[in-house]
Coordinates of C-alpha atoms in Angstrom, one line a residue:
X1 CA 63.3 117.3 86.6
X2 CA 61.7 116.7 90.0
X3 CA 60.1 113.5 88.7
X4 CA 63.5 112.3 87.4
X5 CA 65.1 112.9 90.8
X6 CA 62.3 111.1 92.6
X7 CA 62.4 108.2 90.1
X8 CA 66.2 107.9 90.6
X9 CA 65.8 107.8 94.4
X10 CA 63.1 105.1 94.1
X11 CA 65.3 103.0 91.8
X12 CA 68.3 103.2 94.2
X13 CA 66.0 102.3 97.2
X14 CA 64.5 99.4 95.3
X15 CA 68.0 98.0 94.5
X16 CA 69.2 98.3 98.0
X17 CA 69.9 95.0 99.7
X18 CA 69.1 94.9 103.4
X19 CA 70.1 91.6 105.0
X20 CA 68.3 90.0 107.8
X21 CA 70.1 89.8 111.2
X22 CA 70.6 86.1 110.7
X23 CA 72.1 86.6 107.2
X24 CA 74.6 88.9 108.7
X25 CA 75.4 86.4 111.4
X26 CA 75.9 83.6 108.8
X27 CA 78.2 85.8 106.8
X28 CA 80.3 86.7 109.9
X29 CA 80.3 83.5 111.9
X30 CA 83.2 81.8 110.1
X31 CA 84.9 84.9 108.9
X32 CA 88.2 86.6 109.6
X33 CA 86.5 88.7 112.2
X34 CA 86.1 85.8 114.6
X35 CA 89.9 85.8 115.0
X36 CA 89.5 88.9 117.2
X37 CA 88.8 87.0 120.4
X38 CA 88.0 90.2 122.3
X39 CA 84.9 90.7 120.1
X40 CA 82.1 88.4 119.4
X41 CA 80.0 87.9 116.3
X42 CA 77.3 89.7 118.2
X43 CA 79.6 92.8 118.5
X44 CA 80.0 92.8 114.7
X45 CA 76.3 92.3 114.1
X46 CA 75.5 95.1 116.6
X47 CA 77.9 97.4 114.8
X48 CA 76.3 96.6 111.4
X49 CA 72.9 97.2 112.8
X50 CA 73.8 100.6 114.2
X51 CA 75.9 101.7 111.2
X52 CA 73.7 100.6 108.3
X53 CA 70.7 98.7 109.6
X54 CA 72.2 95.7 107.6
X55 CA 71.9 97.6 104.3
X56 CA 74.8 96.5 102.1
X57 CA 74.4 99.6 99.8
X58 CA 74.3 102.2 102.6
X59 CA 76.1 105.5 102.0
X60 CA 76.6 108.0 104.8
X61 CA 78.3 111.3 105.0
X62 CA 80.6 112.7 107.6
X63 CA 80.7 116.5 107.8
X64 CA 83.2 118.8 109.3
X65 CA 82.6 122.6 109.6
X66 CA 79.3 122.2 107.7
X67 CA 81.1 120.6 104.6
X68 CA 81.3 117.0 103.5
X69 CA 84.5 115.6 104.9
X70 CA 84.2 112.0 103.8
X71 CA 81.8 109.3 102.7
X72 CA 81.1 106.0 104.5
X73 CA 80.3 102.9 102.6
X74 CA 78.6 99.5 103.0
X75 CA 77.3 97.5 106.0
X76 CA 80.1 98.7 108.3
X77 CA 80.2 102.3 106.9
X78 CA 83.8 102.3 106.0
X79 CA 85.3 105.8 105.6
X80 CA 86.7 107.1 102.4
X81 CA 88.9 109.5 104.4
X82 CA 90.9 106.7 106.1
X83 CA 90.1 103.3 104.6
X84 CA 89.1 103.3 101.0
X85 CA 89.3 105.3 97.8
X86 CA 86.1 106.7 96.3
X87 CA 87.9 109.0 93.8
X88 CA 86.3 112.0 95.5
X89 CA 87.7 112.4 99.0
X90 CA 90.8 114.5 99.0
X91 CA 93.9 113.1 100.7
X92 CA 92.3 109.7 101.3
X93 CA 94.6 107.4 103.3
X94 CA 93.1 104.3 101.7
X95 CA 94.3 102.1 104.6
X96 CA 92.6 99.0 103.2
X97 CA 94.0 99.5 99.7
X98 CA 90.5 99.1 98.2
X99 CA 87.9 101.0 96.2
X100 CA 85.0 102.1 98.3
X101 CA 82.7 100.6 95.6
X102 CA 84.0 97.2 96.8
X103 CA 81.8 97.6 99.9
X104 CA 78.7 98.3 97.8
X105 CA 77.4 94.8 97.2
X106 CA 73.8 93.7 96.6
X107 CA 74.2 90.3 98.1
X108 CA 75.4 88.4 101.2
X109 CA 79.0 88.4 100.0
X110 CA 80.6 90.7 102.6
X111 CA 84.2 89.6 102.0
X112 CA 85.6 93.1 101.1
X113 CA 83.7 94.6 104.0
X114 CA 85.0 91.9 106.4
X115 CA 88.6 92.2 105.2
X116 CA 88.7 95.9 105.6
X117 CA 86.9 95.8 109.0
X118 CA 89.5 93.3 110.2
X119 CA 92.3 95.6 109.2
X120 CA 90.6 98.5 111.0
X121 CA 90.0 96.3 114.2
X122 CA 93.6 95.2 114.1
X123 CA 94.9 98.7 114.1
X124 CA 92.3 100.5 116.2
X125 CA 89.9 98.0 117.7
X126 CA 86.2 98.4 117.3
X127 CA 86.5 101.7 119.1
X128 CA 87.2 103.1 115.6
X129 CA 83.4 103.0 115.2
X130 CA 81.7 105.5 117.5
X131 CA 78.4 103.8 117.0
X132 CA 79.8 100.6 118.4
X133 CA 81.2 102.4 121.5
X134 CA 77.9 104.2 122.0
X135 CA 75.5 101.3 121.4
X136 CA 77.4 98.0 121.8
X137 CA 80.5 98.2 123.9
X138 CA 79.9 96.6 127.3
X139 CA 76.3 95.8 126.5
X140 CA 74.5 92.5 126.6
X141 CA 74.5 91.6 122.9
X142 CA 73.6 87.9 122.8
X143 CA 70.2 88.7 121.3
X144 CA 71.9 89.8 118.0
X145 CA 72.8 86.1 117.4
X146 CA 69.9 84.3 119.0
X147 CA 68.2 81.7 116.8
X148 CA 70.8 82.3 114.0
X149 CA 73.4 79.5 114.6

């Protein structure tokens, strides 16, 4: 049984798609996210770096009182509690009207992630992501896009 669990973990890790910084820049530079003039492409790349290290198949857990509260999906770690439906999170708001699996892509197609992130930013700004506030807000971020345009 232990071998099966280890093999499963290795298969998931092997299938994960971690983009380069410049691949993320390329996906975002002409996207809907550039319509938010208060945020630069570098802000979004910084967010993706701190949320998922550019891993398009990243899954994270939020806990509350020691129990799983919600699951976060994709390169921007979009929450199943508020923004998508994973079929497991009770009382999901599903603010983006999407399945959380839509954010789990093994390529550079980040359209679903971008569309939902735009909806989140429109409603709450990038402050919706604590990692952006802690690591990117008000920081010099130009190096996130250097040599990528």
